[in-house]
PDB file of C-alpha atoms in Angstrom:
ATOM      1  CA  UNK A   1      13.254  13.634  -1.152  1.00 88.00           C
ATOM      2  CA  UNK A   2      12.157  16.095  -3.900  1.00 94.00           C
ATOM      3  CA  UNK A   3       9.182  13.692  -4.620  1.00 95.00           C
ATOM      4  CA  UNK A   4       8.343  13.805  -1.030  1.00 97.00           C
ATOM      5  CA  UNK A   5       8.473  17.418  -0.713  1.00 97.00           C
ATOM      6  CA  UNK A   6       6.656  18.028  -3.941  1.00 97.00           C
ATOM      7  CA  UNK A   7       3.812  15.733  -2.859  1.00 97.00           C
ATOM      8  CA  UNK A   8       3.352  17.297   0.448  1.00 97.00           C
ATOM      9  CA  UNK A   9       3.182  20.595  -1.477  1.00 97.00           C
ATOM     10  CA  UNK A  10       0.622  19.456  -3.512  1.00 97.00           C
ATOM     11  CA  UNK A  11      -1.680  18.140  -0.462  1.00 97.00           C
ATOM     12  CA  UNK A  12      -0.532  14.706  -0.256  1.00 97.00           C
ATOM     13  CA  UNK A  13      -0.507  13.560   3.602  1.00 97.00           C
ATOM     14  CA  UNK A  14       0.478  10.116   3.211  1.00 98.00           C
ATOM     15  CA  UNK A  15       4.014   8.779   2.795  1.00 98.00           C
ATOM     16  CA  UNK A  16       4.334   5.160   2.273  1.00 98.00           C
ATOM     17  CA  UNK A  17       7.811   3.816   2.298  1.00 98.00           C
ATOM     18  CA  UNK A  18       9.931   0.695   3.819  1.00 98.00           C
ATOM     19  CA  UNK A  19      13.028  -0.639   4.821  1.00 98.00           C
ATOM     20  CA  UNK A  20      14.123  -2.167   1.547  1.00 97.00           C
ATOM     21  CA  UNK A  21      13.356   0.990  -0.411  1.00 97.00           C
ATOM     22  CA  UNK A  22      16.217   2.530   1.254  1.00 96.00           C
ATOM     23  CA  UNK A  23      14.744   5.565   1.276  1.00 97.00           C
ATOM     24  CA  UNK A  24      13.471   6.085   4.886  1.00 98.00           C
ATOM     25  CA  UNK A  25      16.054   8.809   5.622  1.00 98.00           C
ATOM     26  CA  UNK A  26      15.255  11.007   2.777  1.00 97.00           C
ATOM     27  CA  UNK A  27      11.345  10.670   3.903  1.00 98.00           C
ATOM     28  CA  UNK A  28      12.576  11.851   7.323  1.00 97.00           C
ATOM     29  CA  UNK A  29      14.386  14.800   5.892  1.00 98.00           C
ATOM     30  CA  UNK A  30      11.251  15.410   3.802  1.00 97.00           C
ATOM     31  CA  UNK A  31       9.259  15.689   6.888  1.00 97.00           C
ATOM     32  CA  UNK A  32      11.629  17.946   8.967  1.00 97.00           C
ATOM     33  CA  UNK A  33      11.552  20.244   5.833  1.00 97.00           C
ATOM     34  CA  UNK A  34       7.976  20.406   4.980  1.00 97.00           C
ATOM     35  CA  UNK A  35       6.669  22.492   7.891  1.00 96.00           C
ATOM     36  CA  UNK A  36       3.385  20.527   8.138  1.00 97.00           C
ATOM     37  CA  UNK A  37       2.827  19.030  11.759  1.00 97.00           C
ATOM     38  CA  UNK A  38       3.988  15.507  12.130  1.00 96.00           C
ATOM     39  CA  UNK A  39       0.335  14.695  13.217  1.00 96.00           C
ATOM     40  CA  UNK A  40      -0.987  15.743   9.891  1.00 97.00           C
ATOM     41  CA  UNK A  41       0.982  13.128   7.855  1.00 98.00           C
ATOM     42  CA  UNK A  42       0.550   9.593   7.655  1.00 98.00           C
ATOM     43  CA  UNK A  43       3.906   7.811   7.615  1.00 98.00           C
ATOM     44  CA  UNK A  44       3.770   3.848   6.671  1.00 98.00           C
ATOM     45  CA  UNK A  45       6.900   1.753   6.585  1.00 98.00           C
ATOM     46  CA  UNK A  46       7.558  -2.282   6.221  1.00 98.00           C
ATOM     47  CA  UNK A  47       9.369  -4.653   7.996  1.00 98.00           C
ATOM     48  CA  UNK A  48      11.767  -6.514   5.578  1.00 98.00           C
ATOM     49  CA  UNK A  49      11.881 -10.327   5.032  1.00 97.00           C
ATOM     50  CA  UNK A  50      15.524 -10.869   6.516  1.00 98.00           C
ATOM     51  CA  UNK A  51      14.215  -9.128   9.674  1.00 98.00           C
ATOM     52  CA  UNK A  52      11.587 -11.554  11.022  1.00 98.00           C
ATOM     53  CA  UNK A  53      11.646 -13.012  14.054  1.00 98.00           C
ATOM     54  CA  UNK A  54      11.171 -11.402  17.594  1.00 98.00           C
ATOM     55  CA  UNK A  55      14.303  -9.634  18.081  1.00 98.00           C
ATOM     56  CA  UNK A  56      15.144  -8.696  14.374  1.00 98.00           C
ATOM     57  CA  UNK A  57      11.797  -7.313  14.155  1.00 98.00           C
ATOM     58  CA  UNK A  58      11.890  -5.055  17.048  1.00 98.00           C
ATOM     59  CA  UNK A  59      15.612  -4.022  16.138  1.00 98.00           C
ATOM     60  CA  UNK A  60      14.126  -3.253  12.740  1.00 98.00           C
ATOM     61  CA  UNK A  61      11.219  -0.855  13.624  1.00 98.00           C
ATOM     62  CA  UNK A  62      13.644   1.139  15.950  1.00 98.00           C
ATOM     63  CA  UNK A  63      16.064   1.364  13.095  1.00 98.00           C
ATOM     64  CA  UNK A  64      13.200   2.615  10.732  1.00 98.00           C
ATOM     65  CA  UNK A  65      12.187   5.192  13.392  1.00 98.00           C
ATOM     66  CA  UNK A  66      15.741   6.399  13.779  1.00 98.00           C
ATOM     67  CA  UNK A  67      15.919   6.830   9.900  1.00 98.00           C
ATOM     68  CA  UNK A  68      12.817   8.694   9.713  1.00 98.00           C
ATOM     69  CA  UNK A  69      13.833  10.722  12.781  1.00 98.00           C
ATOM     70  CA  UNK A  70      10.379   9.949  14.376  1.00 98.00           C
ATOM     71  CA  UNK A  71       9.000   8.335  17.667  1.00 98.00           C
ATOM     72  CA  UNK A  72       6.273   6.405  15.968  1.00 98.00           C
ATOM     73  CA  UNK A  73       5.242   5.486  12.624  1.00 98.00           C
ATOM     74  CA  UNK A  74       1.263   5.574  11.967  1.00 98.00           C
ATOM     75  CA  UNK A  75       1.397   1.929   9.917  1.00 98.00           C
ATOM     76  CA  UNK A  76       3.982  -0.733  10.277  1.00 99.00           C
ATOM     77  CA  UNK A  77       3.446  -3.416   7.788  1.00 98.00           C
ATOM     78  CA  UNK A  78       5.172  -7.255   7.451  1.00 98.00           C
ATOM     79  CA  UNK A  79       5.973  -6.594   3.782  1.00 98.00           C
ATOM     80  CA  UNK A  80       5.375 -10.407   2.837  1.00 97.00           C
ATOM     81  CA  UNK A  81       4.991 -13.734   4.200  1.00 94.00           C
ATOM     82  CA  UNK A  82       8.252 -14.968   2.686  1.00 94.00           C
ATOM     83  CA  UNK A  83      10.279 -14.391   5.519  1.00 93.00           C
ATOM     84  CA  UNK A  84       8.902 -16.759   7.816  1.00 93.00           C
ATOM     85  CA  UNK A  85       8.581 -17.006  11.648  1.00 96.00           C
ATOM     86  CA  UNK A  86       5.243 -15.491  10.296  1.00 97.00           C
ATOM     87  CA  UNK A  87       3.210 -15.863  13.624  1.00 97.00           C
ATOM     88  CA  UNK A  88       6.176 -14.962  15.902  1.00 98.00           C
ATOM     89  CA  UNK A  89       6.772 -12.011  14.149  1.00 98.00           C
ATOM     90  CA  UNK A  90       3.339 -10.670  13.683  1.00 98.00           C
ATOM     91  CA  UNK A  91       2.986 -10.934  17.567  1.00 98.00           C
ATOM     92  CA  UNK A  92       5.986  -9.021  17.970  1.00 98.00           C
ATOM     93  CA  UNK A  93       4.525  -6.199  15.927  1.00 98.00           C
ATOM     94  CA  UNK A  94       1.354  -6.282  17.839  1.00 98.00           C
ATOM     95  CA  UNK A  95       3.377  -5.865  20.804  1.00 98.00           C
ATOM     96  CA  UNK A  96       5.262  -2.899  19.152  1.00 98.00           C
ATOM     97  CA  UNK A  97       2.006  -1.257  18.471  1.00 98.00           C
ATOM     98  CA  UNK A  98       0.844  -1.934  22.598  1.00 98.00           C
ATOM     99  CA  UNK A  99       4.381   0.171  22.945  1.00 98.00           C
ATOM    100  CA  UNK A 100       3.290   2.975  20.937  1.00 98.00           C
ATOM    101  CA  UNK A 101       6.200   2.725  18.190  1.00 98.00           C
ATOM    102  CA  UNK A 102       3.417   2.303  15.661  1.00 98.00           C
ATOM    103  CA  UNK A 103      -0.053   3.457  15.906  1.00 98.00           C
ATOM    104  CA  UNK A 104      -1.332   0.410  13.477  1.00 98.00           C
ATOM    105  CA  UNK A 105       0.028  -3.070  12.069  1.00 98.00           C
ATOM    106  CA  UNK A 106      -0.859  -4.906   9.226  1.00 98.00           C
ATOM    107  CA  UNK A 107       0.751  -6.929   6.532  1.00 98.00           C
ATOM    108  CA  UNK A 108       1.297  -6.443   2.370  1.00 98.00           C
ATOM    109  CA  UNK A 109       1.356  -8.990  -0.096  1.00 97.00           C
ATOM    110  CA  UNK A 110      -0.929 -11.574   1.875  1.00 98.00           C
ATOM    111  CA  UNK A 111      -3.505 -13.766   0.052  1.00 98.00           C
ATOM    112  CA  UNK A 112      -6.532 -15.421   1.894  1.00 98.00           C
ATOM    113  CA  UNK A 113      -4.873 -18.388   3.056  1.00 97.00           C
ATOM    114  CA  UNK A 114      -1.975 -16.443   4.799  1.00 98.00           C
ATOM    115  CA  UNK A 115      -4.466 -14.209   6.491  1.00 98.00           C
ATOM    116  CA  UNK A 116      -6.437 -17.336   7.584  1.00 98.00           C
ATOM    117  CA  UNK A 117      -3.141 -18.859   9.031  1.00 97.00           C
ATOM    118  CA  UNK A 118      -2.343 -15.692  10.810  1.00 98.00           C
ATOM    119  CA  UNK A 119      -5.909 -15.075  12.200  1.00 98.00           C
ATOM    120  CA  UNK A 120      -6.372 -18.409  13.093  1.00 97.00           C
ATOM    121  CA  UNK A 121      -3.068 -17.709  15.487  1.00 97.00           C
ATOM    122  CA  UNK A 122      -3.633 -14.754  16.752  1.00 97.00           C
ATOM    123  CA  UNK A 123      -7.665 -14.460  16.488  1.00 97.00           C
ATOM    124  CA  UNK A 124      -7.792 -11.120  18.500  1.00 97.00           C
ATOM    125  CA  UNK A 125      -5.168  -9.171  16.627  1.00 98.00           C
ATOM    126  CA  UNK A 126      -6.307  -9.033  12.926  1.00 98.00           C
ATOM    127  CA  UNK A 127      -4.328  -7.001  10.601  1.00 98.00           C
ATOM    128  CA  UNK A 128      -5.596  -3.515  10.169  1.00 98.00           C
ATOM    129  CA  UNK A 129      -4.404  -3.279   6.377  1.00 98.00           C
ATOM    130  CA  UNK A 130      -3.462  -5.806   3.842  1.00 98.00           C
ATOM    131  CA  UNK A 131      -1.355  -3.636   1.115  1.00 98.00           C
ATOM    132  CA  UNK A 132      -1.457  -5.620  -2.223  1.00 98.00           C
ATOM    133  CA  UNK A 133      -1.314  -4.764  -6.106  1.00 98.00           C
ATOM    134  CA  UNK A 134      -4.485  -3.849  -7.269  1.00 98.00           C
ATOM    135  CA  UNK A 135      -5.843  -2.407 -10.517  1.00 98.00           C
ATOM    136  CA  UNK A 136      -8.783  -3.219 -13.228  1.00 98.00           C
ATOM    137  CA  UNK A 137      -6.302  -5.736 -14.345  1.00 98.00           C
ATOM    138  CA  UNK A 138      -5.656  -7.347 -11.188  1.00 98.00           C
ATOM    139  CA  UNK A 139      -8.754  -7.447  -9.096  1.00 98.00           C
ATOM    140  CA  UNK A 140      -8.617 -10.268  -6.694  1.00 98.00           C
ATOM    141  CA  UNK A 141     -11.824 -10.394  -6.055  1.00 98.00           C
ATOM    142  CA  UNK A 142     -12.162 -13.193  -3.601  1.00 98.00           C
ATOM    143  CA  UNK A 143      -9.441 -11.585  -1.524  1.00 98.00           C
ATOM    144  CA  UNK A 144     -10.841  -8.011  -1.602  1.00 98.00           C
ATOM    145  CA  UNK A 145     -14.255  -9.631  -0.127  1.00 98.00           C
ATOM    146  CA  UNK A 146     -12.641 -11.609   2.536  1.00 98.00           C
ATOM    147  CA  UNK A 147     -10.630  -8.344   3.533  1.00 98.00           C
ATOM    148  CA  UNK A 148     -13.909  -6.552   3.686  1.00 98.00           C
ATOM    149  CA  UNK A 149     -15.474  -9.113   5.697  1.00 98.00           C
ATOM    150  CA  UNK A 150     -12.627  -9.430   8.309  1.00 98.00           C
ATOM    151  CA  UNK A 151     -12.775  -5.487   8.346  1.00 98.00           C
ATOM    152  CA  UNK A 152      -9.257  -5.332   6.889  1.00 98.00           C
ATOM    153  CA  UNK A 153      -8.560  -2.095   4.976  1.00 98.00           C
ATOM    154  CA  UNK A 154      -6.878  -2.549   1.598  1.00 98.00           C
ATOM    155  CA  UNK A 155      -4.198  -0.464   0.300  1.00 98.00           C
ATOM    156  CA  UNK A 156      -3.799  -0.578  -3.250  1.00 98.00           C
ATOM    157  CA  UNK A 157      -0.329  -0.255  -4.597  1.00 97.00           C
ATOM    158  CA  UNK A 158       0.983   0.056  -8.280  1.00 97.00           C
ATOM    159  CA  UNK A 159      -2.466   1.179  -9.128  1.00 98.00           C
ATOM    160  CA  UNK A 160      -1.115   2.707 -12.513  1.00 98.00           C
ATOM    161  CA  UNK A 161      -0.026  -0.812 -13.565  1.00 98.00           C
ATOM    162  CA  UNK A 162       3.733   0.954 -13.700  1.00 97.00           C
ATOM    163  CA  UNK A 163       2.290   2.532 -16.988  1.00 97.00           C
ATOM    164  CA  UNK A 164       2.368  -0.743 -18.932  1.00 98.00           C
ATOM    165  CA  UNK A 165      -1.631  -0.518 -19.304  1.00 98.00           C
ATOM    166  CA  UNK A 166      -2.152   3.210 -19.724  1.00 98.00           C
ATOM    167  CA  UNK A 167      -2.176   2.894 -23.682  1.00 98.00           C
ATOM    168  CA  UNK A 168      -4.789   0.105 -23.291  1.00 98.00           C
ATOM    169  CA  UNK A 169      -7.681   1.375 -25.949  1.00 98.00           C
ATOM    170  CA  UNK A 170     -10.334   0.317 -23.356  1.00 98.00           C
ATOM    171  CA  UNK A 171      -9.015   2.572 -20.758  1.00 98.00           C
ATOM    172  CA  UNK A 172      -8.102   5.411 -23.054  1.00 98.00           C
ATOM    173  CA  UNK A 173     -11.350   5.597 -24.449  1.00 98.00           C
ATOM    174  CA  UNK A 174     -12.981   5.776 -20.850  1.00 98.00           C
ATOM    175  CA  UNK A 175     -10.695   8.356 -19.980  1.00 98.00           C
ATOM    176  CA  UNK A 176     -11.615  10.796 -22.875  1.00 98.00           C
ATOM    177  CA  UNK A 177     -15.352  10.321 -21.930  1.00 98.00           C
ATOM    178  CA  UNK A 178     -14.288  12.196 -18.549  1.00 98.00           C
ATOM    179  CA  UNK A 179     -11.507  14.668 -20.045  1.00 98.00           C
ATOM    180  CA  UNK A 180      -9.155  12.956 -17.619  1.00 98.00           C
ATOM    181  CA  UNK A 181      -6.168  10.876 -18.236  1.00 98.00           C
ATOM    182  CA  UNK A 182      -5.694   7.105 -18.200  1.00 98.00           C
ATOM    183  CA  UNK A 183      -3.831   7.537 -14.896  1.00 98.00           C
ATOM    184  CA  UNK A 184      -6.225   9.901 -13.049  1.00 98.00           C
ATOM    185  CA  UNK A 185      -8.921   7.166 -14.197  1.00 98.00           C
ATOM    186  CA  UNK A 186      -7.199   4.158 -12.582  1.00 98.00           C
ATOM    187  CA  UNK A 187      -6.756   6.308  -9.453  1.00 98.00           C
ATOM    188  CA  UNK A 188     -10.173   7.004  -9.614  1.00 98.00           C
ATOM    189  CA  UNK A 189     -11.085   3.323  -9.980  1.00 98.00           C
ATOM    190  CA  UNK A 190      -9.509   2.421  -7.164  1.00 98.00           C
ATOM    191  CA  UNK A 191     -10.966   5.206  -4.742  1.00 98.00           C
ATOM    192  CA  UNK A 192     -14.400   4.487  -5.701  1.00 98.00           C
ATOM    193  CA  UNK A 193     -13.860   0.757  -4.963  1.00 98.00           C
ATOM    194  CA  UNK A 194     -13.169   2.049  -1.618  1.00 98.00           C
ATOM    195  CA  UNK A 195      -9.416   0.953  -1.465  1.00 98.00           C
ATOM    196  CA  UNK A 196      -6.663   3.228  -0.301  1.00 98.00           C
ATOM    197  CA  UNK A 197      -4.574   3.953  -3.384  1.00 98.00           C
ATOM    198  CA  UNK A 198      -0.622   4.965  -3.353  1.00 97.00           C
ATOM    199  CA  UNK A 199       0.420   5.698  -6.702  1.00 97.00           C
ATOM    200  CA  UNK A 200       3.963   6.399  -7.040  1.00 94.00           C
ATOM    201  CA  UNK A 201       5.858   9.243  -9.125  1.00 95.00           C
ATOM    202  CA  UNK A 202       8.932  11.105  -9.016  1.00 94.00           C
ATOM    203  CA  UNK A 203       7.777  13.840 -11.409  1.00 96.00           C
ATOM    204  CA  UNK A 204       6.146  16.799 -10.141  1.00 97.00           C
ATOM    205  CA  UNK A 205       3.717  17.252 -12.869  1.00 97.00           C
ATOM    206  CA  UNK A 206       2.467  13.563 -12.380  1.00 97.00           C
ATOM    207  CA  UNK A 207       2.118  14.260  -8.543  1.00 98.00           C
ATOM    208  CA  UNK A 208       0.010  16.832  -9.122  1.00 98.00           C
ATOM    209  CA  UNK A 209      -2.071  15.164 -11.993  1.00 98.00           C
ATOM    210  CA  UNK A 210      -2.566  11.991  -9.754  1.00 98.00           C
ATOM    211  CA  UNK A 211      -4.249  14.231  -7.099  1.00 97.00           C
ATOM    212  CA  UNK A 212      -6.481  16.040  -9.544  1.00 97.00           C
ATOM    213  CA  UNK A 213      -9.170  13.324  -9.259  1.00 98.00           C
ATOM    214  CA  UNK A 214     -11.650  14.842  -6.924  1.00 97.00           C
ATOM    215  CA  UNK A 215     -13.865  16.843  -9.470  1.00 97.00           C
ATOM    216  CA  UNK A 216     -15.267  13.709 -11.266  1.00 98.00           C
ATOM    217  CA  UNK A 217     -17.167  10.436 -10.606  1.00 98.00           C
ATOM    218  CA  UNK A 218     -16.791   7.306 -12.802  1.00 98.00           C
ATOM    219  CA  UNK A 219     -20.419   6.199 -13.727  1.00 98.00           C
ATOM    220  CA  UNK A 220     -21.962   2.868 -12.331  1.00 98.00           C
ATOM    221  CA  UNK A 221     -21.943   1.465 -15.917  1.00 98.00           C
ATOM    222  CA  UNK A 222     -18.134   2.484 -16.500  1.00 98.00           C
ATOM    223  CA  UNK A 223     -17.093   0.930 -13.115  1.00 98.00           C
ATOM    224  CA  UNK A 224     -18.899  -2.327 -13.984  1.00 98.00           C
ATOM    225  CA  UNK A 225     -17.235  -2.294 -17.538  1.00 98.00           C
ATOM    226  CA  UNK A 226     -13.693  -2.003 -15.521  1.00 98.00           C
ATOM    227  CA  UNK A 227     -14.700  -4.423 -13.272  1.00 96.00           C
ATOM    228  CA  UNK A 228     -14.695  -7.003 -15.924  1.00 97.00           C
ATOM    229  CA  UNK A 229     -10.962  -6.184 -17.184  1.00 98.00           C
ATOM    230  CA  UNK A 230      -9.227  -8.625 -14.867  1.00 98.00           C
ATOM    231  CA  UNK A 231      -6.516 -10.573 -16.378  1.00 98.00           C
ATOM    232  CA  UNK A 232      -4.393 -11.443 -13.238  1.00 97.00           C
ATOM    233  CA  UNK A 233      -2.002  -9.026 -14.522  1.00 98.00           C
ATOM    234  CA  UNK A 234       0.804  -8.792 -11.981  1.00 97.00           C
ATOM    235  CA  UNK A 235       3.409  -6.072 -13.019  1.00 96.00           C
ATOM    236  CA  UNK A 236       5.932  -6.926 -10.057  1.00 87.00           C
ATOM    237  CA  UNK A 237       6.288  -9.068  -7.017  1.00 88.00           C
ATOM    238  CA  UNK A 238       4.334 -12.300  -6.943  1.00 91.00           C
ATOM    239  CA  UNK A 239       5.115 -13.302  -3.580  1.00 93.00           C
ATOM    240  CA  UNK A 240       1.409 -12.933  -2.723  1.00 93.00           C
ATOM    241  CA  UNK A 241       1.288 -16.827  -4.324  1.00 92.00           C
ATOM    242  CA  UNK A 242       4.132 -18.099  -1.979  1.00 93.00           C
ATOM    243  CA  UNK A 243       3.527 -20.556   0.546  1.00 92.00           C
ATOM    244  CA  UNK A 244       2.606 -20.185   4.271  1.00 93.00           C
ATOM    245  CA  UNK A 245       5.498 -20.258   6.666  1.00 92.00           C
ATOM    246  CA  UNK A 246       4.458 -20.276   9.992  1.00 90.00           C
TER     247      UNK A 246
END
């Protein structure tokens, strides 16, 4: 609750949550307390794997809305391709969008093959978003190009590598040239790549720091250098490599 309120206080206007995070009620409470009109805050939540299938998907979104205290969310994502019944679930999400329960629908942790199979099955309903882990150490170049070609917006989660690369001498050196922290440089890299970056923190000072990235630009040379850092460094869930389950 505090993290949400601090974020809104310091200018953040997008909150990313999910059924599996078990914090939708706290997010809803923060929305009530923050004093900012609903239409000025972008709320995203996600459908968990065990809720795939037509009836369960409908029930899951309505339950998320109840917990959030909202009539609609701005974005509803299929959390991963792991739950199966992928096409039926996606078609149901599209229908829920038509009903006004979500403004947009998308996916998370989908690779090129997953997206190809989904688009093949529902060519008129391409996902608006694919939320994936993305950092200079995990660039998914082919997947990024594919999404850009299809007009799929990329949201980058865990942009700070869960702090596992913040002491990397290469990153520290670049950060020093801009008078910024390694975390700020990672966030700025993501934004300059054109991604929707969603950093996470529960400390107010870090929330403030993560937002102070609009007063500098990473040079083309440094962006090119950072673009060569990929090492397929996945910090958490490797479900993006799971097989397609129609």
